[in-house]
N, CA and C atoms as an extended XYZ file, in Angstrom:
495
Properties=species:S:1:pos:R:3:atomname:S:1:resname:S:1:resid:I:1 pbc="F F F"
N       177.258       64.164      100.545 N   UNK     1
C       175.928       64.318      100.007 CA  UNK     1
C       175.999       65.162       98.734 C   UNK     1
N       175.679       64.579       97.251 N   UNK     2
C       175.760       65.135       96.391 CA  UNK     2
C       174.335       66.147       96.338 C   UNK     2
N       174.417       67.275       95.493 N   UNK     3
C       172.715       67.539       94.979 CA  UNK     3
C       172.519       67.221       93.801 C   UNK     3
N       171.076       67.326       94.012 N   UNK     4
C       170.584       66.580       92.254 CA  UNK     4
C       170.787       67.968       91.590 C   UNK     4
N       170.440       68.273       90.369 N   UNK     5
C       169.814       69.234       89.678 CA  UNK     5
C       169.350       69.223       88.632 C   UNK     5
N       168.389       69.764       88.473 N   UNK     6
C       167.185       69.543       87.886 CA  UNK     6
C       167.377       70.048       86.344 C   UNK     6
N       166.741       69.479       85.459 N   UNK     7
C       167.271       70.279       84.119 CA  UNK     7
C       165.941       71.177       83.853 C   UNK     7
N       166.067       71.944       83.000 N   UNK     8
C       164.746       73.019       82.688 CA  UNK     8
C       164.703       73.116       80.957 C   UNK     8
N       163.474       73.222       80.776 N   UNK     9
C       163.635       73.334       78.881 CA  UNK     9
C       163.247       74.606       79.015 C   UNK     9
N       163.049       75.738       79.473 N   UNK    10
C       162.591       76.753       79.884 CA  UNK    10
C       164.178       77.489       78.993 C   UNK    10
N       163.765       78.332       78.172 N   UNK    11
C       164.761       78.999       76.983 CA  UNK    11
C       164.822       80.484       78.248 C   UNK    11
N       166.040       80.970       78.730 N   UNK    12
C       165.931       82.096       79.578 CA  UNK    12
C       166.115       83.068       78.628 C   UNK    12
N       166.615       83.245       77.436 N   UNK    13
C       166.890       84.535       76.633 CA  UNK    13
C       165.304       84.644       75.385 C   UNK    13
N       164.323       83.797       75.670 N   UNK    14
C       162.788       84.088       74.694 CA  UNK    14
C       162.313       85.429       75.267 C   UNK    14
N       161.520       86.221       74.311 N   UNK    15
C       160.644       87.085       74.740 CA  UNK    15
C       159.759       86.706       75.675 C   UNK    15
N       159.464       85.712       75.702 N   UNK    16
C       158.105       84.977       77.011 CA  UNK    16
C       158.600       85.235       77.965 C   UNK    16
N       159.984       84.554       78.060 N   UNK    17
C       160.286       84.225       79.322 CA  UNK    17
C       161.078       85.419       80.094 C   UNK    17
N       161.572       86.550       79.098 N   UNK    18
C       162.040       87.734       79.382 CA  UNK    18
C       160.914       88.994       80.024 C   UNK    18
N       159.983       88.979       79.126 N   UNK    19
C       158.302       89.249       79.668 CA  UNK    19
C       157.570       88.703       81.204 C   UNK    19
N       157.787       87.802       81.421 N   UNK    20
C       157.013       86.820       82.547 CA  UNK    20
C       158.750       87.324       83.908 C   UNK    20
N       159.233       87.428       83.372 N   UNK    21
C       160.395       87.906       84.520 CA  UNK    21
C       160.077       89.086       84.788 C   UNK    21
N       160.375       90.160       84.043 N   UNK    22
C       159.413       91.498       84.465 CA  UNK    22
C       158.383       91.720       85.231 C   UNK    22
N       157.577       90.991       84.889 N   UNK    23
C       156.004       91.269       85.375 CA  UNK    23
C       156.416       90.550       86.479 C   UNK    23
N       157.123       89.540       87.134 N   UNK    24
C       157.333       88.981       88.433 CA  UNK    24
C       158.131       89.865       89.209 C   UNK    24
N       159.491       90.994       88.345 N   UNK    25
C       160.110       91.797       88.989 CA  UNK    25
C       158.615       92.945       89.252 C   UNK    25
N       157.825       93.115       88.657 N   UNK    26
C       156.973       94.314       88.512 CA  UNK    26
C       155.814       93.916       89.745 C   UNK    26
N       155.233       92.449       90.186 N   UNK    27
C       154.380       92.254       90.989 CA  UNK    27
C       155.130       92.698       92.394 C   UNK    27
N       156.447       91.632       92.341 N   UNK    28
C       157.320       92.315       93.429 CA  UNK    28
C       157.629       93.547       94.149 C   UNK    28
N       157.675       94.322       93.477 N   UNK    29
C       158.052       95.716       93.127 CA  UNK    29
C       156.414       96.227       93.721 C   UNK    29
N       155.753       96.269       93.515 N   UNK    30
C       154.513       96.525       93.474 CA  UNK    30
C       154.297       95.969       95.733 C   UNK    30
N       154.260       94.806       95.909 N   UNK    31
C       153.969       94.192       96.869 CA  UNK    31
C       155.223       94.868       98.079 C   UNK    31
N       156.234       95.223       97.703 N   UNK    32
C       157.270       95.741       98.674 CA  UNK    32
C       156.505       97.125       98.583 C   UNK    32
N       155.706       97.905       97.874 N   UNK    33
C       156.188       99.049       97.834 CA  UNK    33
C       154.347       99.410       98.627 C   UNK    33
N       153.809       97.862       98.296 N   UNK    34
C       152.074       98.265       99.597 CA  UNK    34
C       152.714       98.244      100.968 C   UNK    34
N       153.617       97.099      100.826 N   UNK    35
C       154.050       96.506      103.037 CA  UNK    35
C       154.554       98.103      102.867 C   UNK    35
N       155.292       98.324      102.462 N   UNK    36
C       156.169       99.930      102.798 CA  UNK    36
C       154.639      100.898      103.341 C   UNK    36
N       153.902      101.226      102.225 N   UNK    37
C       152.496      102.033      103.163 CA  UNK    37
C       152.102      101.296      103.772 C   UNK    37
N       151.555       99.989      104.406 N   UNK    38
C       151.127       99.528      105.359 CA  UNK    38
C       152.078       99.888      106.576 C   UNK    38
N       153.077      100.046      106.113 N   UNK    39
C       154.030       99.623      107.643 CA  UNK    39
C       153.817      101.230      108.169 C   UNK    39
N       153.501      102.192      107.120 N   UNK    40
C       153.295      103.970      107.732 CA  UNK    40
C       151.839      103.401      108.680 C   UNK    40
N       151.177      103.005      108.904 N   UNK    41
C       150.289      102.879      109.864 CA  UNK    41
C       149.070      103.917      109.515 C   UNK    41
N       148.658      104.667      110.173 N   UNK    42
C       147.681      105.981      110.016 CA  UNK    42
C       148.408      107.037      109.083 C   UNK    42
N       149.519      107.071      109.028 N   UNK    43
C       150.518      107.815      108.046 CA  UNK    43
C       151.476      108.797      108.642 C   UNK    43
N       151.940      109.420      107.805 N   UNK    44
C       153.236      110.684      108.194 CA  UNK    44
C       152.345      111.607      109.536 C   UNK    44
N       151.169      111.900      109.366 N   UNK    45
C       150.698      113.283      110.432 CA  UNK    45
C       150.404      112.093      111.789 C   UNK    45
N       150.330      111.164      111.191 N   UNK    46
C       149.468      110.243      112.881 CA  UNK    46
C       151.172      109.862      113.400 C   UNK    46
N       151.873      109.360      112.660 N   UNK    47
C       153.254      108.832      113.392 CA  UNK    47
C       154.110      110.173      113.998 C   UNK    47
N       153.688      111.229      113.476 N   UNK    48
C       153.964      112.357      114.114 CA  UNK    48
C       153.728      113.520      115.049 C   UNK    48
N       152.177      113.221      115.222 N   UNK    49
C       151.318      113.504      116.468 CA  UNK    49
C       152.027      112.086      117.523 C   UNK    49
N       152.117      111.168      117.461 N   UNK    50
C       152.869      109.987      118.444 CA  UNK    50
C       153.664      110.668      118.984 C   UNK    50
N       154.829      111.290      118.209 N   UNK    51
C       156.582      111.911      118.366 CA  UNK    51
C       156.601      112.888      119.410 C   UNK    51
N       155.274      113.592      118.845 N   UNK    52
C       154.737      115.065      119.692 CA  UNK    52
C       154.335      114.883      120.982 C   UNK    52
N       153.922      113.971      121.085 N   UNK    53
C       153.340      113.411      122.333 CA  UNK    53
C       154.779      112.634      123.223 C   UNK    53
N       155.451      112.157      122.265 N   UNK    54
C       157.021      111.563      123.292 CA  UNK    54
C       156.095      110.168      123.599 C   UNK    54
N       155.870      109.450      122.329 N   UNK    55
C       155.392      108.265      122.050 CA  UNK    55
C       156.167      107.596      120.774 C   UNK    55
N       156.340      106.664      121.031 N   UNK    56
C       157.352      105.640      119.528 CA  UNK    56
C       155.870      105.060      119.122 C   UNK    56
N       156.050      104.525      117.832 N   UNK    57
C       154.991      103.549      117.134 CA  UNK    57
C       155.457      102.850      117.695 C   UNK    57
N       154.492      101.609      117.227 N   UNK    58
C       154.430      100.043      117.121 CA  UNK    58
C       155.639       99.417      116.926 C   UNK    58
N       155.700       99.739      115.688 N   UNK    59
C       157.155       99.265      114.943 CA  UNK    59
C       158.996       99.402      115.779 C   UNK    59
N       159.059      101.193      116.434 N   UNK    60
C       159.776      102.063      117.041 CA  UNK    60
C       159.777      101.016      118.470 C   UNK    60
N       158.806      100.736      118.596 N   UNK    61
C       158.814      100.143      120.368 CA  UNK    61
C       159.220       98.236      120.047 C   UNK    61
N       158.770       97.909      119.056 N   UNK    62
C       159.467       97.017      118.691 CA  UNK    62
C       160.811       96.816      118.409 C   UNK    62
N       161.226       97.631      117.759 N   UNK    63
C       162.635       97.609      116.924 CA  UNK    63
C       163.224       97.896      118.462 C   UNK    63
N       163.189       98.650      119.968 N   UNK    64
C       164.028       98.681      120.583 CA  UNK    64
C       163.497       97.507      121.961 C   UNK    64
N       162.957       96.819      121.691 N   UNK    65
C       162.624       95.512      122.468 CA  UNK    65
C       163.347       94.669      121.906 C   UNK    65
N       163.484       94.233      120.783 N   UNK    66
C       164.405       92.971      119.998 CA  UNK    66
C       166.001       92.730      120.278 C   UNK    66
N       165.952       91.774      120.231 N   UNK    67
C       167.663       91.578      120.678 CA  UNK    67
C       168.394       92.623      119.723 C   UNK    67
N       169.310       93.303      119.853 N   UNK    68
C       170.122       94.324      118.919 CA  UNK    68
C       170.929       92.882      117.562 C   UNK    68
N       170.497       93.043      116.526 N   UNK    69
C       170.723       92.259      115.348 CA  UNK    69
C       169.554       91.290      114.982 C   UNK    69
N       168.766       91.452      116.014 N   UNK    70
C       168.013       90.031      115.389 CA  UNK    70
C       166.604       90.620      114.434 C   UNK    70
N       166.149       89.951      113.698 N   UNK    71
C       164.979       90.369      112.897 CA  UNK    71
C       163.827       90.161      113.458 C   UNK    71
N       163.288       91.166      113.099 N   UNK    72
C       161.452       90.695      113.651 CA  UNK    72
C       160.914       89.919      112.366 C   UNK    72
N       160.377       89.090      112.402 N   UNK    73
C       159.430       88.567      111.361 CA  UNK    73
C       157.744       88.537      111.498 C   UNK    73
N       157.300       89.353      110.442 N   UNK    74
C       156.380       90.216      110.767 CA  UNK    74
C       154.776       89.206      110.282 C   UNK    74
N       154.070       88.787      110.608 N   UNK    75
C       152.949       88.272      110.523 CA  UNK    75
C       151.664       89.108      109.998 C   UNK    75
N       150.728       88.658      109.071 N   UNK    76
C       149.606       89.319      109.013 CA  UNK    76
C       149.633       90.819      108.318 C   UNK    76
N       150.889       91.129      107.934 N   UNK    77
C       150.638       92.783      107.424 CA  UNK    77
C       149.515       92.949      106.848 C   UNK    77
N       149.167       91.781      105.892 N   UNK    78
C       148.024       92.683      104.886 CA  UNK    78
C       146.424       92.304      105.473 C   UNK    78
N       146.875       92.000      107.076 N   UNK    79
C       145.358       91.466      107.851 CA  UNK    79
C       144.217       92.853      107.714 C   UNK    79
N       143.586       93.014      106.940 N   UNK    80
C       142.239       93.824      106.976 CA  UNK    80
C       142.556       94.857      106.155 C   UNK    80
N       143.501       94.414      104.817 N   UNK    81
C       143.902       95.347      103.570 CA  UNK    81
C       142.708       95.570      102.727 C   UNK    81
N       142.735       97.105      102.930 N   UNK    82
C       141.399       97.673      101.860 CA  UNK    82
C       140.122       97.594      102.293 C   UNK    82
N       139.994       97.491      104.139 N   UNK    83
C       138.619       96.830      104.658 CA  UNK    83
C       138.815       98.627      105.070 C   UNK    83
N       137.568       98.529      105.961 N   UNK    84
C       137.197       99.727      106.828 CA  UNK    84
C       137.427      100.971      106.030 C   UNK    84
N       137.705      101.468      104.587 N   UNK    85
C       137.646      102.030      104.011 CA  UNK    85
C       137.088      103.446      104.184 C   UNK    85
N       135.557      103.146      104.367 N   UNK    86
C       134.547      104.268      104.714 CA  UNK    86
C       135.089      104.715      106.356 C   UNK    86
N       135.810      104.452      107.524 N   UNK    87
C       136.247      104.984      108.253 CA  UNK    87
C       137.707      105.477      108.166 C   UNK    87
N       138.515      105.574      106.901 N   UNK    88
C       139.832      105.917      106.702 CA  UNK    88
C       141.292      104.736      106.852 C   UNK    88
N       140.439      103.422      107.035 N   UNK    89
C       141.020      102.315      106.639 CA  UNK    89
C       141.964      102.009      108.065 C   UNK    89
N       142.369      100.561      107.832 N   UNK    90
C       142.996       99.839      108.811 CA  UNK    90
C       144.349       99.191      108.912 C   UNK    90
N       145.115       99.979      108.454 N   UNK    91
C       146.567       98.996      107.772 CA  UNK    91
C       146.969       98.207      108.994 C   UNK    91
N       147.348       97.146      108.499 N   UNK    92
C       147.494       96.013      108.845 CA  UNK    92
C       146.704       95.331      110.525 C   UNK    92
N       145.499       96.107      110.200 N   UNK    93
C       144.608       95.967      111.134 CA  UNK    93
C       144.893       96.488      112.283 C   UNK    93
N       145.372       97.159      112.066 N   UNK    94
C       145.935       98.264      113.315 CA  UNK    94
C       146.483       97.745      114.254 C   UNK    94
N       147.691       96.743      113.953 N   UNK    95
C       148.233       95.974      115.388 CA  UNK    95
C       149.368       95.312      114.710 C   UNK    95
N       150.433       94.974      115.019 N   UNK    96
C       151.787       94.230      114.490 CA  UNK    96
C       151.873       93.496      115.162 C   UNK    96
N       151.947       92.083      114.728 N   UNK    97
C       152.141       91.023      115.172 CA  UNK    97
C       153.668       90.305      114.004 C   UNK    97
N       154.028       89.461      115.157 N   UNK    98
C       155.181       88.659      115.273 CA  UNK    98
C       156.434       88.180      115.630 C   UNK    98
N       157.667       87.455      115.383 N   UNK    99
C       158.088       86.885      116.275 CA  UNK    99
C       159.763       87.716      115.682 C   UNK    99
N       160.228       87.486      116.872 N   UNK   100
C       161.593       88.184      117.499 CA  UNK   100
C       162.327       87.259      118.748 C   UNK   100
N       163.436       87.707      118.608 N   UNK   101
C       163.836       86.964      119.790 CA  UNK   101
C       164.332       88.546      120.908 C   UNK   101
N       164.028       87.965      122.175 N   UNK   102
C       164.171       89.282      122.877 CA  UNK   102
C       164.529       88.381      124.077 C   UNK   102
N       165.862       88.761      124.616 N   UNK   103
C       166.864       88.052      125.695 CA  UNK   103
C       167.108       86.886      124.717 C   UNK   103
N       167.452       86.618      123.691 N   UNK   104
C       168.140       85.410      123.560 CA  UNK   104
C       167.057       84.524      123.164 C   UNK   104
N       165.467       84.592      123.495 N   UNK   105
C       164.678       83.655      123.299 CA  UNK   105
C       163.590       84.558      122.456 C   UNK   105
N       162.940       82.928      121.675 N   UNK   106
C       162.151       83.543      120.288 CA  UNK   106
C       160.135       83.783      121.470 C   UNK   106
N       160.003       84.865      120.589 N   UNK   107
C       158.938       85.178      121.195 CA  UNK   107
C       157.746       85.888      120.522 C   UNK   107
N       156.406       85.723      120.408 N   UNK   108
C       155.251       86.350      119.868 CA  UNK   108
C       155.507       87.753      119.935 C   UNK   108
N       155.249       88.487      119.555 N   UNK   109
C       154.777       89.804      120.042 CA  UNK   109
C       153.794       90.224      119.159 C   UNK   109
N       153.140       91.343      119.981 N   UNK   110
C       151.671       91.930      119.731 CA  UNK   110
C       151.549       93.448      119.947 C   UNK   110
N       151.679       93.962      119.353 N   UNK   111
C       151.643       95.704      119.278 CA  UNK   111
C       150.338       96.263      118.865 C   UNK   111
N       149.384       97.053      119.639 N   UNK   112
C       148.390       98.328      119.129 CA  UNK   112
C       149.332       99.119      118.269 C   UNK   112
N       148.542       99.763      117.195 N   UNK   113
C       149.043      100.589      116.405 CA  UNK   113
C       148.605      101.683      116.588 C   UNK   113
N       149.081      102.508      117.622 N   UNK   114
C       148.196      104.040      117.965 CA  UNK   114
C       148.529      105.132      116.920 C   UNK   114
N       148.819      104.696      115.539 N   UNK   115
C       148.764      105.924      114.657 CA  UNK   115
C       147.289      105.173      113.798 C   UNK   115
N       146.947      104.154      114.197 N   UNK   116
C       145.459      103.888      113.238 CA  UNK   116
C       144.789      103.579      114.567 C   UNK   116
N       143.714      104.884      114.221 N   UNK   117
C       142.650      104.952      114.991 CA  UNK   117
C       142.843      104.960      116.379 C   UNK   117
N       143.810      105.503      117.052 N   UNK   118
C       144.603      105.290      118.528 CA  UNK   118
C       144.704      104.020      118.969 C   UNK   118
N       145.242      103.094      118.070 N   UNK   119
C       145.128      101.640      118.315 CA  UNK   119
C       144.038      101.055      118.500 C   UNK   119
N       142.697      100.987      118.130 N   UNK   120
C       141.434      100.594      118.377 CA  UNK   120
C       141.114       99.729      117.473 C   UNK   120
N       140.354       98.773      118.278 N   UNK   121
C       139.834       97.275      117.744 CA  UNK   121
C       138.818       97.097      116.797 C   UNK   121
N       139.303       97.008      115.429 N   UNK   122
C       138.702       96.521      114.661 CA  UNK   122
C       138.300       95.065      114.916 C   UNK   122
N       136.892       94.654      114.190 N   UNK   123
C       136.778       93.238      114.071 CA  UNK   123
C       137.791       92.456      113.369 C   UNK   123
N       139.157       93.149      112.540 N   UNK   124
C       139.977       91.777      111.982 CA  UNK   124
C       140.947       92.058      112.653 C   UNK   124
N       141.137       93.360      113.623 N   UNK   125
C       142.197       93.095      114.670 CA  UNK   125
C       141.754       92.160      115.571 C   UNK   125
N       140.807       92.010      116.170 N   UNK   126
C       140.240       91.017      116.930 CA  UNK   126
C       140.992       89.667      116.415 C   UNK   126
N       140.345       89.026      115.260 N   UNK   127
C       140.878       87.824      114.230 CA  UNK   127
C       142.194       87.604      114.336 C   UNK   127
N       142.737       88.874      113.970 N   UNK   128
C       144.372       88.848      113.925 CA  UNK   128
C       145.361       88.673      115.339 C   UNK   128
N       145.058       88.945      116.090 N   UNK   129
C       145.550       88.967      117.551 CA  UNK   129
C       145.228       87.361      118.271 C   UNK   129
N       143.775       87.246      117.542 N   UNK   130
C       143.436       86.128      118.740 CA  UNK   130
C       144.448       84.740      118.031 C   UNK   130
N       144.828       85.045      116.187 N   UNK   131
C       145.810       83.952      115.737 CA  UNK   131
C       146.877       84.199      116.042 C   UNK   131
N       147.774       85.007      116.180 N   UNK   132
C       148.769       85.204      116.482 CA  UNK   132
C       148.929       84.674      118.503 C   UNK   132
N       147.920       84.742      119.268 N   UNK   133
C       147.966       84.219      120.261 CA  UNK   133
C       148.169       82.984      119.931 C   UNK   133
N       147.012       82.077      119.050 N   UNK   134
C       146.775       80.753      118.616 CA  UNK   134
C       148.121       80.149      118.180 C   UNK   134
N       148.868       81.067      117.266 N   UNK   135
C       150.686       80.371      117.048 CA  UNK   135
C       151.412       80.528      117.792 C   UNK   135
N       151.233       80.876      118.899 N   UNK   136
C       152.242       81.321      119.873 CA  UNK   136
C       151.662       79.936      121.026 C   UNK   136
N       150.895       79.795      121.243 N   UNK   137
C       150.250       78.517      121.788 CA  UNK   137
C       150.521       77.458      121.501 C   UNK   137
N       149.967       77.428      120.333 N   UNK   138
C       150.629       75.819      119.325 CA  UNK   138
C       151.853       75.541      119.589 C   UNK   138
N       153.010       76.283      118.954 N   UNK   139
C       154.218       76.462      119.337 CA  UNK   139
C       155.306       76.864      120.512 C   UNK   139
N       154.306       77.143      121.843 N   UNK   140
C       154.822       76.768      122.863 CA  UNK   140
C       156.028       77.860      122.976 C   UNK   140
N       155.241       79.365      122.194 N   UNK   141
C       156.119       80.302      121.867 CA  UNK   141
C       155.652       81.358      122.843 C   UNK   141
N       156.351       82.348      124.196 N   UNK   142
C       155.471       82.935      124.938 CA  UNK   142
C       155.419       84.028      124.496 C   UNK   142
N       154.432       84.849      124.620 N   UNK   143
C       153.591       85.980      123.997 CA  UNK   143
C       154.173       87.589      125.053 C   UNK   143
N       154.490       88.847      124.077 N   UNK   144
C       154.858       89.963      124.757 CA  UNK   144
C       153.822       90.673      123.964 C   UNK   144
N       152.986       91.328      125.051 N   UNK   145
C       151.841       92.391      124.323 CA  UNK   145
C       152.199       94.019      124.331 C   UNK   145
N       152.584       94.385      123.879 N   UNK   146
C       152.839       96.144      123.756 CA  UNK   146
C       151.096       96.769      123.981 C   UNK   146
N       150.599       97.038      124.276 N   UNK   147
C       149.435       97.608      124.741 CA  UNK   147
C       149.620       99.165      124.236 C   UNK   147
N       148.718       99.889      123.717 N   UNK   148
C       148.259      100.996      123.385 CA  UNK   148
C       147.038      101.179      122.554 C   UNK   148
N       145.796      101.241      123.730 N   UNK   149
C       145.154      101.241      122.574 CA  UNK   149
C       143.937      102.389      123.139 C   UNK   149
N       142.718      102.666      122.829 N   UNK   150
C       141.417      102.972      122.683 CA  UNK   150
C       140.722      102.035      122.953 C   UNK   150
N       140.516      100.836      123.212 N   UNK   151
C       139.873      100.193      123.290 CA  UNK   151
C       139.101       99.244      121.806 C   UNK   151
N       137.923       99.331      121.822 N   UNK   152
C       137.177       98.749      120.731 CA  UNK   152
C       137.099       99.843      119.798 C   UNK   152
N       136.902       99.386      118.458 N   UNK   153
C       136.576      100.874      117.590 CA  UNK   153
C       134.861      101.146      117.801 C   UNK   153
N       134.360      102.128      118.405 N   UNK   154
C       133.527      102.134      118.656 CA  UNK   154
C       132.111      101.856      117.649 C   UNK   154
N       132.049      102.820      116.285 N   UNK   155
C       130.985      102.277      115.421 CA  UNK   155
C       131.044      100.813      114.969 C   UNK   155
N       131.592       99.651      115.154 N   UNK   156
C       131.897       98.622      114.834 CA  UNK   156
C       131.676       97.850      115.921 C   UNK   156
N       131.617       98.235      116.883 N   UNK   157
C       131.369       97.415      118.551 CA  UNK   157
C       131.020       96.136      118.533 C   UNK   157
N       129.623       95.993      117.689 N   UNK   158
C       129.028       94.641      118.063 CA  UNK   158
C       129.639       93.941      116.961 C   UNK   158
N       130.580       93.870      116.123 N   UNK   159
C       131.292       93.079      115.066 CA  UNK   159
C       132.483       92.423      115.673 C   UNK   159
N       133.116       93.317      116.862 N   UNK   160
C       134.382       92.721      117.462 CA  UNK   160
C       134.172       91.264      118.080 C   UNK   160
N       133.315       91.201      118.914 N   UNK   161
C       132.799       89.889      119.675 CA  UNK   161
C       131.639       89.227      118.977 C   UNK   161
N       131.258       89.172      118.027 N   UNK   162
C       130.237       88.718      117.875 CA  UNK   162
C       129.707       87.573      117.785 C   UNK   162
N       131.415       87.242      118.053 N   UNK   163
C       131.321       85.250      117.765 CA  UNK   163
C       130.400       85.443      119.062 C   UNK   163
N       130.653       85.957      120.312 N   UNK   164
C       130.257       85.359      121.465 CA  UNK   164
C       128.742       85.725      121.800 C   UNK   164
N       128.209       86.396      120.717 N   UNK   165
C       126.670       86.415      120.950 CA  UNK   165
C       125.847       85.446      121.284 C   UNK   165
């Protein structure tokens, strides 16, 4: 099997095209360096009140569930980026979702994030959980829930369910 390859008129040594590489190294750069604060959760004092307590994060209880070498591939980080603001915000909707293999087989997983908001249910954690169930369904992929939470976020209550009004 040969490959094709494609020709390009695209000049790699122009100012354009030296410019437009930057700014793609610079968006990049930029987007690794939000997942990096998203992935702090509530931040340095909340992941460390956890420690104090002789509690792992989300992430911590993940990383020692996964087969030793295998990757988690992480779903949804930027689910409810820049929402809930006026309550001190929701990184990645306060819950980690996605897939790992754990014993050998590939599997959903679903983590509360008890450094945001003691793991408590936002309305796009709601969203986010109930899809990540939804791909794990479709795909005939079975689901591991890490549980830690508070429950519902309370000033937000009637937003969590509201489909079911």
């Amino acid at each position: 099997m040969s490959a094709s390859v494609l020709k390009t008129s695209a000049n790699r040594k122009s100012p354009e095209f030296e410019k437009n590489s930057r700014r793609i190294v610079d968006l990049l750069t930029k987007i690794k360096n939000e997942e990096e604060q998203i992935r702090q959760g509530g931040g340095a004092k909340a992941i460390d009140s956890q420690h104090k307590k002789g509690r792992l994060t989300a992430r911590e209880r993940i990383a020692k569930l996964i087969d030793p070498g295998s990757q988690f591939f992480e779903l949804g980080i930027y689910a409810a980026y820049e929402m809930y603001e006026e309550w001190g915000g929701a990184p990645s909707a306060g819950t980690v979702t996605g897939l790992a293999k754990v014993c050998g087989r590939t599997f959903m997983l679903i983590a509360n994030d008890a450094t945001v908001k003691a793991g408590a249910f936002f309305p796009m954690t709601a969203k986010k959980v109930i899809r990540a169930q939804n791909i794990a369904i479709e795909n005939r992929v079975p689901t591991i829930y890490l549980v830690d939470s508070a429950g519902v976020f309370l000033p937000l209550q009637e937003d969590v369910f509201s489909r079911y009004r």
